[in-house]
Coordinates of C-alpha atoms and ligand atoms in Angstrom, one line a residue:
M1 CA -16.9 -25.2 25.8
V2 CA -14.0 -25.3 27.5
D3 CA -11.5 -28.2 26.0
H4 CA -9.9 -29.6 30.1
F5 CA -7.5 -31.6 27.7
F6 CA -6.8 -29.3 26.4
T7 CA -6.6 -26.6 28.6
K8 CA -3.9 -29.1 29.9
L9 CA -2.3 -29.8 28.0
I10 CA -0.9 -26.1 26.4
E11 CA -0.2 -25.8 30.1
L12 CA 2.8 -28.7 29.8
A13 CA 4.0 -27.6 26.7
P14 CA 2.2 -24.2 25.5
E15 CA 4.9 -24.8 22.5
A16 CA 4.3 -28.3 21.3
V17 CA 0.9 -28.3 20.6
V18 CA -0.6 -28.0 17.6
K19 CA -3.6 -25.7 17.2
D20 CA -3.6 -25.5 13.5
T21 CA -6.9 -27.0 12.5
E22 CA -5.5 -28.3 9.1
I23 CA -1.9 -29.5 10.6
V24 CA -4.0 -31.3 13.2
A25 CA -6.1 -33.4 10.0
K26 CA -2.1 -33.3 8.0
L27 CA -0.8 -35.2 11.1
S28 CA -4.0 -37.6 11.0
K29 CA -3.1 -39.6 7.9
D30 CA -0.3 -41.2 6.6
Y31 CA 0.4 -43.7 3.0
Y32 CA -3.3 -45.3 3.6
W33 CA -4.6 -43.8 0.2
Y34 CA -2.7 -45.8 -1.5
S35 CA -5.3 -48.6 -1.1
P36 CA -8.8 -47.5 -2.3
I37 CA -10.4 -50.1 0.5
L38 CA -8.4 -48.0 3.5
E39 CA -9.2 -44.4 2.0
K40 CA -12.9 -45.5 2.3
D41 CA -12.5 -47.3 5.2
L42 CA -10.4 -44.2 7.2
A43 CA -11.8 -41.0 5.7
G44 CA -13.0 -38.9 7.9
K45 CA -10.2 -40.1 11.1
Q46 CA -8.6 -37.4 12.6
A47 CA -7.4 -36.4 16.6
E48 CA -9.1 -34.1 18.5
Y49 CA -5.6 -32.8 19.1
V50 CA -1.4 -33.2 18.0
I51 CA 1.9 -32.7 20.4
V52 CA 5.1 -32.5 18.7
P53 CA 7.0 -32.8 22.1
E54 CA 11.2 -31.4 21.9
T55 CA 12.0 -33.7 24.8
E56 CA 11.8 -36.6 26.6
K57 CA 10.5 -35.1 29.4
I58 CA 7.8 -33.1 27.5
L59 CA 6.8 -36.6 25.5
K60 CA 6.6 -38.4 29.1
D61 CA 4.0 -35.3 30.7
T62 CA 2.1 -35.9 27.8
L63 CA 1.5 -39.9 28.5
Q64 CA 1.1 -39.5 32.0
L65 CA -1.4 -36.5 31.6
A66 CA -3.0 -38.9 29.0
V67 CA -2.7 -41.7 30.8
E68 CA -5.5 -40.2 33.6
E69 CA -7.6 -38.7 30.9
K70 CA -8.2 -41.8 29.5
I71 CA -7.4 -40.1 26.3
P72 CA -6.7 -42.3 23.2
V73 CA -2.9 -42.3 22.0
T74 CA -1.5 -42.6 18.5
L75 CA 2.1 -41.9 17.6
R76 CA 3.8 -41.3 14.7
G77 CA 6.9 -41.4 13.1
A78 CA 6.8 -39.1 9.5
G79 CA 3.5 -40.5 8.9
T80 CA 4.1 -42.7 5.9
G81 CA 2.9 -46.0 6.3
N82 CA 0.5 -47.3 4.3
Y83 CA -2.1 -48.7 6.1
G84 CA -3.5 -46.4 7.8
Q85 CA -1.1 -47.8 10.9
A86 CA -0.8 -43.8 12.2
V87 CA -3.7 -42.6 12.0
P88 CA -6.4 -41.9 15.2
M89 CA -8.8 -44.5 14.2
T90 CA -11.0 -42.9 17.4
G91 CA -9.6 -39.8 17.7
G92 CA -8.1 -38.3 21.1
L93 CA -4.4 -37.4 21.4
V94 CA -1.6 -38.2 18.0
V95 CA 2.1 -37.9 20.2
D96 CA 4.5 -36.8 16.7
L97 CA 7.6 -37.6 17.3
S98 CA 9.7 -36.3 14.8
K99 CA 11.5 -33.9 16.9
L100 CA 12.9 -36.1 19.4
N101 CA 16.3 -36.7 17.5
K102 CA 19.2 -36.6 18.3
V103 CA 22.1 -39.6 17.6
I104 CA 23.0 -39.9 21.2
E105 CA 26.2 -43.0 20.4
I106 CA 27.5 -43.8 17.4
G107 CA 29.7 -46.9 18.3
D108 CA 31.6 -49.6 16.2
G109 CA 29.2 -52.0 14.2
F110 CA 26.0 -49.5 16.2
V111 CA 24.1 -46.4 16.6
K112 CA 21.4 -45.3 19.1
V113 CA 19.4 -43.2 18.6
Q114 CA 16.1 -40.8 19.8
A115 CA 12.9 -43.0 17.0
G116 CA 12.4 -39.2 16.3
M117 CA 15.9 -39.8 13.7
R118 CA 15.1 -39.7 10.0
I119 CA 16.8 -42.4 8.2
R120 CA 18.6 -40.3 6.4
E121 CA 19.9 -38.2 8.7
L122 CA 20.9 -40.8 10.5
E123 CA 22.6 -42.3 7.2
K124 CA 24.8 -39.1 6.9
Q125 CA 25.8 -39.2 10.6
I126 CA 27.0 -42.7 10.9
S127 CA 28.9 -42.5 7.7
N128 CA 30.9 -39.6 8.8
T129 CA 32.2 -42.4 10.8
G130 CA 32.9 -45.4 8.0
Q131 CA 29.7 -47.1 8.6
E132 CA 26.5 -47.1 6.8
L133 CA 23.1 -48.9 7.5
T134 CA 22.1 -52.4 7.0
I135 CA 18.3 -52.1 6.3
Y136 CA 16.1 -48.9 5.5
P137 CA 13.0 -48.9 3.4
S138 CA 12.5 -46.8 -0.2
T139 CA 11.0 -43.8 2.4
F140 CA 14.5 -43.3 3.4
V141 CA 14.2 -39.4 3.3
K142 CA 11.8 -38.6 5.2
A143 CA 10.6 -42.0 7.5
T144 CA 11.9 -41.4 11.2
I145 CA 13.9 -44.8 12.2
G146 CA 11.0 -45.3 15.6
G147 CA 8.2 -45.2 12.6
F148 CA 10.3 -47.3 10.9
I149 CA 10.9 -50.0 13.5
A150 CA 7.3 -50.2 14.3
G151 CA 5.7 -49.7 11.1
G152 CA 7.2 -51.5 8.9
S153 CA 9.9 -54.2 7.6
G154 CA 12.7 -54.0 5.3
G155 CA 14.0 -52.3 2.2
I156 CA 17.0 -51.7 0.6
G157 CA 19.6 -54.5 1.9
S158 CA 16.8 -56.6 2.8
V159 CA 18.3 -58.9 0.4
T160 CA 21.8 -59.1 2.2
W161 CA 20.2 -58.4 5.7
G162 CA 16.8 -59.6 6.0
N163 CA 13.7 -57.5 7.5
L164 CA 13.3 -55.6 10.7
W165 CA 12.6 -58.7 13.4
D166 CA 16.2 -60.3 11.7
G167 CA 18.6 -58.9 14.4
N168 CA 18.4 -55.5 12.4
V169 CA 16.7 -54.0 16.0
L170 CA 19.6 -55.1 19.5
S171 CA 17.7 -53.3 21.8
A172 CA 14.8 -50.6 22.7
K173 CA 13.2 -47.3 25.2
V174 CA 10.5 -48.3 25.7
L175 CA 7.6 -45.8 27.5
T176 CA 4.4 -47.7 29.3
M177 CA 0.9 -46.7 29.3
E178 CA 0.6 -47.7 33.4
E179 CA -1.1 -45.7 35.5
D180 CA 2.5 -44.5 36.3
I181 CA 4.3 -44.7 33.2
Q182 CA 7.6 -47.3 33.7
E183 CA 10.4 -47.4 31.2
L184 CA 11.9 -50.1 29.8
I185 CA 14.6 -51.7 28.1
I186 CA 14.3 -53.9 25.2
E187 CA 16.1 -56.3 24.3
G188 CA 17.2 -60.0 22.1
E189 CA 13.4 -62.0 21.5
E190 CA 11.2 -59.3 23.9
L191 CA 11.9 -56.6 20.8
M192 CA 9.3 -59.0 19.1
D193 CA 6.8 -57.6 21.3
Y194 CA 7.5 -54.1 20.0
I195 CA 8.8 -54.8 16.1
H196 CA 5.7 -53.9 13.4
S197 CA 3.4 -53.9 16.1
Y198 CA 1.9 -50.3 15.0
G199 CA 3.0 -48.8 18.7
T200 CA 0.4 -50.9 20.1
T201 CA 2.4 -52.3 23.1
G202 CA 4.1 -49.1 24.7
I203 CA 6.5 -45.7 22.9
I204 CA 9.9 -46.4 21.3
T205 CA 12.1 -43.3 22.8
E206 CA 15.1 -44.7 21.9
V207 CA 16.9 -47.9 19.4
T208 CA 20.0 -49.2 18.9
I209 CA 20.9 -50.4 15.4
P210 CA 23.9 -52.5 13.9
I211 CA 25.3 -51.3 11.4
K212 CA 28.7 -52.4 8.8
P213 CA 31.6 -50.4 7.7
V214 CA 30.7 -48.3 4.2
T215 CA 31.0 -50.1 1.2
S216 CA 31.3 -48.2 -2.0
W217 CA 27.7 -49.2 -4.1
V218 CA 27.5 -48.4 -8.2
Q219 CA 23.6 -48.3 -9.8
E220 CA 22.4 -50.6 -12.2
L221 CA 19.9 -50.5 -14.5
I222 CA 19.8 -53.9 -16.8
S223 CA 17.2 -53.8 -20.0
F224 CA 15.4 -57.3 -20.4
T225 CA 13.2 -57.8 -23.5
H226 CA 12.5 -61.1 -21.8
L227 CA 10.9 -61.1 -18.9
Q228 CA 12.1 -64.7 -17.9
E229 CA 15.5 -63.6 -18.7
A230 CA 14.7 -60.6 -16.8
F231 CA 13.9 -62.7 -13.2
Q232 CA 16.8 -65.5 -14.1
F233 CA 19.4 -63.2 -13.7
S234 CA 17.8 -61.0 -10.8
K235 CA 17.9 -64.6 -8.9
Q236 CA 21.1 -65.3 -9.9
I237 CA 22.5 -62.1 -8.7
A238 CA 20.2 -62.3 -5.5
Q239 CA 21.7 -66.4 -4.8
D240 CA 25.4 -65.5 -5.1
N241 CA 26.4 -64.9 -1.4
S242 CA 30.1 -64.0 -3.5
L243 CA 28.4 -60.9 -4.9
K244 CA 27.6 -57.8 -2.2
K245 CA 23.8 -56.1 -2.9
R246 CA 21.7 -54.2 -0.9
L247 CA 19.3 -54.5 -3.9
V248 CA 17.6 -56.5 -6.4
S249 CA 14.5 -55.5 -7.8
V250 CA 12.9 -56.4 -10.9
C251 CA 10.1 -54.3 -12.9
E252 CA 7.7 -55.6 -15.5
D253 CA 7.1 -53.9 -18.8
P254 CA 4.8 -51.6 -19.0
I255 CA 5.4 -50.4 -15.1
P256 CA 9.6 -48.4 -16.3
S257 CA 7.1 -46.6 -18.9
F258 CA 5.5 -44.8 -15.3
F259 CA 9.1 -44.5 -13.9
R260 CA 9.4 -40.7 -15.3
P261 CA 12.6 -39.5 -14.0
L262 CA 14.1 -42.1 -16.0
K263 CA 12.1 -41.5 -19.4
K264 CA 15.4 -40.3 -21.2
I265 CA 16.9 -43.5 -19.9
V266 CA 14.3 -46.5 -20.4
T267 CA 13.1 -45.7 -24.0
N268 CA 12.8 -48.8 -26.0
K269 CA 9.4 -49.2 -25.6
D270 CA 8.6 -53.5 -23.6
Q271 CA 11.2 -53.4 -21.6
H272 CA 11.4 -55.3 -18.4
L273 CA 14.2 -54.2 -15.9
V274 CA 16.2 -55.3 -12.9
L275 CA 17.5 -52.8 -10.7
I276 CA 20.3 -53.3 -9.0
E277 CA 22.5 -51.9 -6.0
I278 CA 25.8 -53.3 -5.7
A279 CA 29.6 -53.2 -4.0
E280 CA 32.0 -51.1 -7.0
Q281 CA 34.3 -54.1 -7.0
D282 CA 31.8 -57.1 -7.7
H283 CA 30.0 -54.6 -10.7
G284 CA 31.7 -56.5 -13.7
R285 CA 31.3 -59.4 -12.8
L286 CA 27.3 -58.1 -12.4
V287 CA 27.2 -56.5 -16.2
E288 CA 29.0 -60.4 -17.9
I289 CA 26.2 -62.1 -15.6
A290 CA 24.0 -59.8 -17.2
H291 CA 25.1 -60.5 -20.5
T292 CA 24.5 -64.2 -20.5
H293 CA 20.9 -63.8 -19.7
N294 CA 20.2 -61.4 -22.9
G295 CA 20.4 -58.9 -20.1
I296 CA 21.8 -54.7 -21.6
S297 CA 23.1 -52.3 -19.2
I298 CA 21.4 -49.0 -19.6
H299 CA 22.2 -47.0 -16.5
T300 CA 25.3 -46.6 -14.3
V301 CA 25.4 -44.7 -11.4
E302 CA 28.8 -44.9 -10.5
A303 CA 29.8 -44.7 -6.2
E304 CA 31.3 -41.7 -6.1
F305 CA 27.3 -40.3 -7.1
Y306 CA 25.4 -42.9 -4.7
R307 CA 23.2 -40.1 -2.9
K308 CA 23.6 -37.3 -5.6
G309 CA 20.2 -36.7 -7.1
I310 CA 18.0 -39.1 -8.0
G311 CA 18.5 -42.6 -7.1
I312 CA 18.0 -46.3 -8.8
S313 CA 16.2 -47.1 -4.4
D314 CA 13.6 -44.6 -5.2
F315 CA 11.7 -46.5 -8.1
T316 CA 12.0 -50.0 -5.8
W317 CA 9.7 -51.1 -3.0
N318 CA 7.0 -49.1 -2.8
H319 CA 8.9 -46.1 -4.8
T320 CA 7.6 -48.6 -7.7
T321 CA 3.5 -48.2 -6.4
L322 CA 3.5 -44.1 -6.7
W323 CA 5.2 -43.6 -9.8
A324 CA 2.1 -45.8 -11.0
L325 CA -0.4 -44.2 -8.8
K326 CA 1.5 -41.2 -10.4
A327 CA 0.4 -42.0 -13.7
D328 CA -2.4 -43.6 -13.1
K329 CA -5.0 -43.0 -9.9
S330 CA -6.6 -46.6 -11.2
W331 CA -3.2 -48.4 -10.1
T332 CA -3.0 -50.2 -6.3
Y333 CA -1.1 -52.9 -5.1
L334 CA -0.7 -56.5 -3.4
Q335 CA 2.2 -57.7 -1.2
N336 CA 3.4 -61.5 -1.8
F337 CA 6.1 -64.1 -1.1
F338 CA 6.8 -66.3 -4.5
S339 CA 7.8 -69.6 -3.8
L340 CA 11.9 -69.6 -4.5
E341 CA 11.0 -72.8 -5.8
S342 CA 8.4 -72.6 -8.6
V343 CA 8.3 -68.6 -8.7
L344 CA 8.2 -68.5 -12.5
S345 CA 5.1 -71.3 -13.2
Q346 CA 3.2 -68.9 -10.3
I347 CA 4.1 -65.2 -12.3
A348 CA 3.2 -67.7 -15.6
Q349 CA 0.0 -68.7 -13.9
I350 CA -1.1 -64.9 -13.0
K351 CA 0.4 -63.4 -16.2
E352 CA -2.3 -66.2 -18.2
R353 CA -5.3 -65.7 -15.8
F354 CA -4.7 -61.8 -15.1
G355 CA -2.6 -60.5 -17.7
D356 CA -1.8 -56.3 -17.9
E357 CA -4.4 -56.5 -15.0
V358 CA -1.3 -57.6 -13.2
L359 CA 2.0 -55.9 -13.4
I360 CA 4.3 -58.0 -11.7
H361 CA 6.9 -56.1 -9.4
V362 CA 9.3 -58.4 -7.2
E363 CA 12.1 -57.6 -4.3
W364 CA 14.9 -59.6 -3.4
L365 CA 14.6 -60.4 0.5
R366 CA 15.7 -62.7 2.7
D367 CA 13.5 -63.1 5.5
R368 CA 14.0 -65.3 8.9
G369 CA 17.0 -66.5 6.8
K370 CA 15.3 -67.7 3.8
L371 CA 16.0 -66.1 0.5
I372 CA 12.7 -64.9 -0.9
P373 CA 10.9 -63.1 -4.0
A374 CA 8.9 -61.1 -2.7
G375 CA 6.0 -59.5 -4.7
L376 CA 4.9 -55.9 -4.9
P377 CA 2.3 -56.5 -7.8
L378 CA 1.0 -53.7 -9.2
V379 CA -2.8 -54.5 -9.1
K380 CA -5.5 -52.0 -11.9
Y381 CA -8.0 -51.8 -8.9
Q382 CA -11.9 -52.3 -10.1
S383 CA -13.7 -53.7 -6.6
K384 CA -12.9 -54.8 -3.4
E385 CA -14.4 -58.3 -5.2
R386 CA -11.8 -58.7 -7.8
L387 CA -9.0 -57.4 -6.2
Y388 CA -10.2 -60.2 -2.8
E389 CA -10.6 -62.8 -5.7
I390 CA -6.5 -61.9 -7.3
I391 CA -5.7 -62.5 -3.2
D392 CA -7.7 -65.5 -3.4
F393 CA -5.8 -67.0 -6.9
F394 CA -2.6 -65.9 -5.6
N395 CA -2.7 -67.9 -2.5
E396 CA -4.3 -70.4 -4.0
I397 CA -1.0 -70.9 -6.9
G398 CA 1.4 -70.3 -3.4
A399 CA 2.2 -67.1 -4.2
S400 CA 0.9 -65.8 -0.1
V401 CA 0.0 -62.6 0.0
N402 CA 0.4 -60.2 3.3
D403 CA -2.4 -58.7 2.4
P404 CA -1.9 -54.9 2.1
H405 CA -6.0 -53.8 2.4
T406 CA -6.1 -53.8 6.0
Y407 CA -5.2 -51.6 9.1
L408 CA -5.6 -54.2 11.6
L409 CA -1.9 -55.8 12.6
G410 CA -1.8 -59.3 11.6
A411 CA -4.1 -59.3 8.9
G412 CA -1.5 -57.9 7.0
G413 CA 0.7 -61.3 7.5
W414 CA 4.1 -61.2 8.5
N415 CA 4.1 -64.3 10.9
L416 CA 3.8 -61.9 14.5
Q417 CA 3.2 -63.7 16.8
L418 CA -0.4 -61.5 17.6
E419 CA -0.6 -63.7 21.0
S420 CA 2.1 -62.2 22.9
I421 CA 1.8 -59.4 21.1
A422 CA -1.9 -58.8 22.6
K423 CA -0.2 -60.1 26.1
K424 CA 2.9 -57.8 26.2
K425 CA -0.6 -54.5 25.7
K426 CA -2.5 -56.3 28.7
E427 CA 0.4 -55.1 30.6
N428 CA 2.3 -52.4 29.3
D429 CA -1.5 -50.4 28.1
P430 CA -3.6 -52.0 30.7
F431 CA -6.7 -48.9 29.7
K432 CA -5.8 -50.0 26.2
L433 CA -4.8 -46.7 25.1
L434 CA -2.6 -47.6 22.1
N435 CA -3.1 -47.1 18.9
Q436 CA -6.7 -48.2 19.5
E437 CA -8.6 -50.9 16.7
K438 CA -5.5 -51.5 15.1
L439 CA -5.1 -54.8 17.1
P440 CA -8.2 -56.5 16.8
A441 CA -9.1 -59.4 19.7
Y442 CA -6.8 -62.6 19.5
D443 CA -10.2 -64.7 18.8
L444 CA -11.1 -62.1 15.8
I445 CA -7.7 -62.8 14.8
K446 CA -6.7 -66.3 15.5
D447 CA -7.9 -67.0 12.4
Y448 CA -4.8 -66.0 10.4
L449 CA -2.0 -67.1 12.5
Ligands
LIG1 C1 6.4 -44.8 -1.4 C2 6.4 -45.6 -0.1 C3 7.8 -46.9 0.2 C4 7.9 -47.3 0.9 N1 8.9 -48.3 1.1 C5 8.8 -49.5 2.0 C6 10.2 -49.6 2.6 O1 10.8 -49.8 1.9 N2 9.8 -50.9 3.3 C7 8.9 -50.7 4.2 O2 9.1 -51.4 5.5 N3 8.4 -49.6 4.7 C8 7.8 -48.8 3.8 N4 7.1 -48.7 3.4 C9 6.1 -47.7 4.7 C10 6.3 -47.0 5.4 O3 7.5 -45.5 5.2 C11 7.9 -47.4 6.2 O4 7.2 -48.3 7.1 C12 8.2 -46.3 7.8 O5 9.4 -46.6 7.2 C13 8.3 -45.9 8.2 O6 8.1 -44.6 9.4 P1 7.4 -43.3 9.4 O7 7.8 -42.4 10.6 O8 6.6 -42.9 8.7 O9 6.8 -44.5 10.5 P2 4.8 -43.9 10.2 O10 3.7 -44.2 9.2 O11 5.1 -42.3 11.6 O12 4.3 -44.3 11.7 C14 4.1 -46.1 11.5 C15 3.5 -46.7 12.5 O13 4.2 -47.5 14.2 C16 4.3 -45.9 14.8 N5 5.3 -45.0 15.3 C17 5.8 -44.3 14.7 N6 6.6 -43.9 15.7 C18 6.6 -44.8 16.7 C19 7.4 -45.1 18.1 N7 8.7 -43.7 18.5 N8 7.3 -45.7 19.0 C20 6.5 -46.7 19.3 N9 5.2 -47.1 18.1 C21 5.7 -45.7 16.8 C22 3.3 -45.4 14.4 O14 1.9 -45.1 14.9 C23 2.4 -46.5 13.2 O15 1.7 -47.8 13.6 C24 6.4 -47.2 2.1 C25 6.0 -46.4 2.4 C26 5.5 -45.7 1.2 C27 4.6 -44.5 1.2

């Protein structure tokens, strides 16, 4: 049987349409398998069509065709999201934006770039002007800037500059899925309808983000015998605004033993690790402070070797979980906010209740101006019931969980303005074609608000 939509797609952009079914299957997946629950829920979900447009015109014509034919559309950057954000729930068309990847303008304090640009590549280009990114995910080598903005939250740099919604996106060019596709320029508060909205409200084609003068970053691994001391040290560093840093992570023993490439460095057993990126001028002071908490510097990467070989950030954020999964497939993870004031007692309660079933991993970040020890704890997976028992306990003690085991926007937390997002979707996507089934009906999600 001749497939009408496929024929039209081929007519439109023969080179851009993916014909290999194995590649179609691959481009229908992301990193949802981090969650044994999502692994089951999303098994077998696959696009019928995939297109990788190389020009904005082909992108726009493809979307117009999808609107005319009422074909569901799911957007894709690099597919590194953990919650099945980029998985097409109802088949249809996946639009891979990774070839719309040009830098449009680099100015003093900002860069305007197409959404499909890989973040590492973007960093290289802006570094030629003596500037650097504010925040980026640990997946920056692969991830696209549009995918990060539409599907991520924060990362390296967030301890100083906050999350995506904290001024780290200045403006975006967005295509709608109206009968006649419109091009919108979005700025200010309205950006909140697009940031971390999984591409349910529009297609981001360009973004402008802030950039800063480049800093010489030293990478440091500091080892501690006691988790409490590691934590107190990390807190002091995160809180001290006179120290310039872009990464402060804490990993409980035995997490560091999962970091295979660091095998020769992390040699002592029973060591908790603090992983840091600090400005060169503050490095000496950092090591002195570590001594006062009985911390020992076990590895220093001088600034001249930044981005040469594997970096410290390759073991932080959700890369920590990746190394654990490589060591033992039965690990999974949670995301939570500990309370700044009672984080130590919360951790003690968790350890007392769950022992080594839960291993503490914390990334220090700022969210909406507030410094937060954000947990990405590892959990030894036994069953869905047990996982939610653990989540309930975290919530009971005030270490509130942003559930990473759901593909529903908003059910994973982050205080999204779901009502406004739902309204914007109605305006921009009246035929409800974009990333179907990710944005639940408002009635279903209001309990999470
Ligand atoms: C090992 C590992 C570590 C990670 N570390 C971090 C981290 O430090 N911080 C963090 O925030 N996340 C992290 N993540 C999650 C993920 O990598 C990031 O969110 C990443 O930035 C997503 O980029 P991507 O290009 O792969 O987007 P994709 O996964 O392709 O897409 C993400 C979402 O955005 C939508 N989308 C993509 N492009 C567009 C567009 N142009 N317009 C509108 N919607 C679009 C997709 O439909 C999807 O819903 C991690 C994941 C892994 C596997």
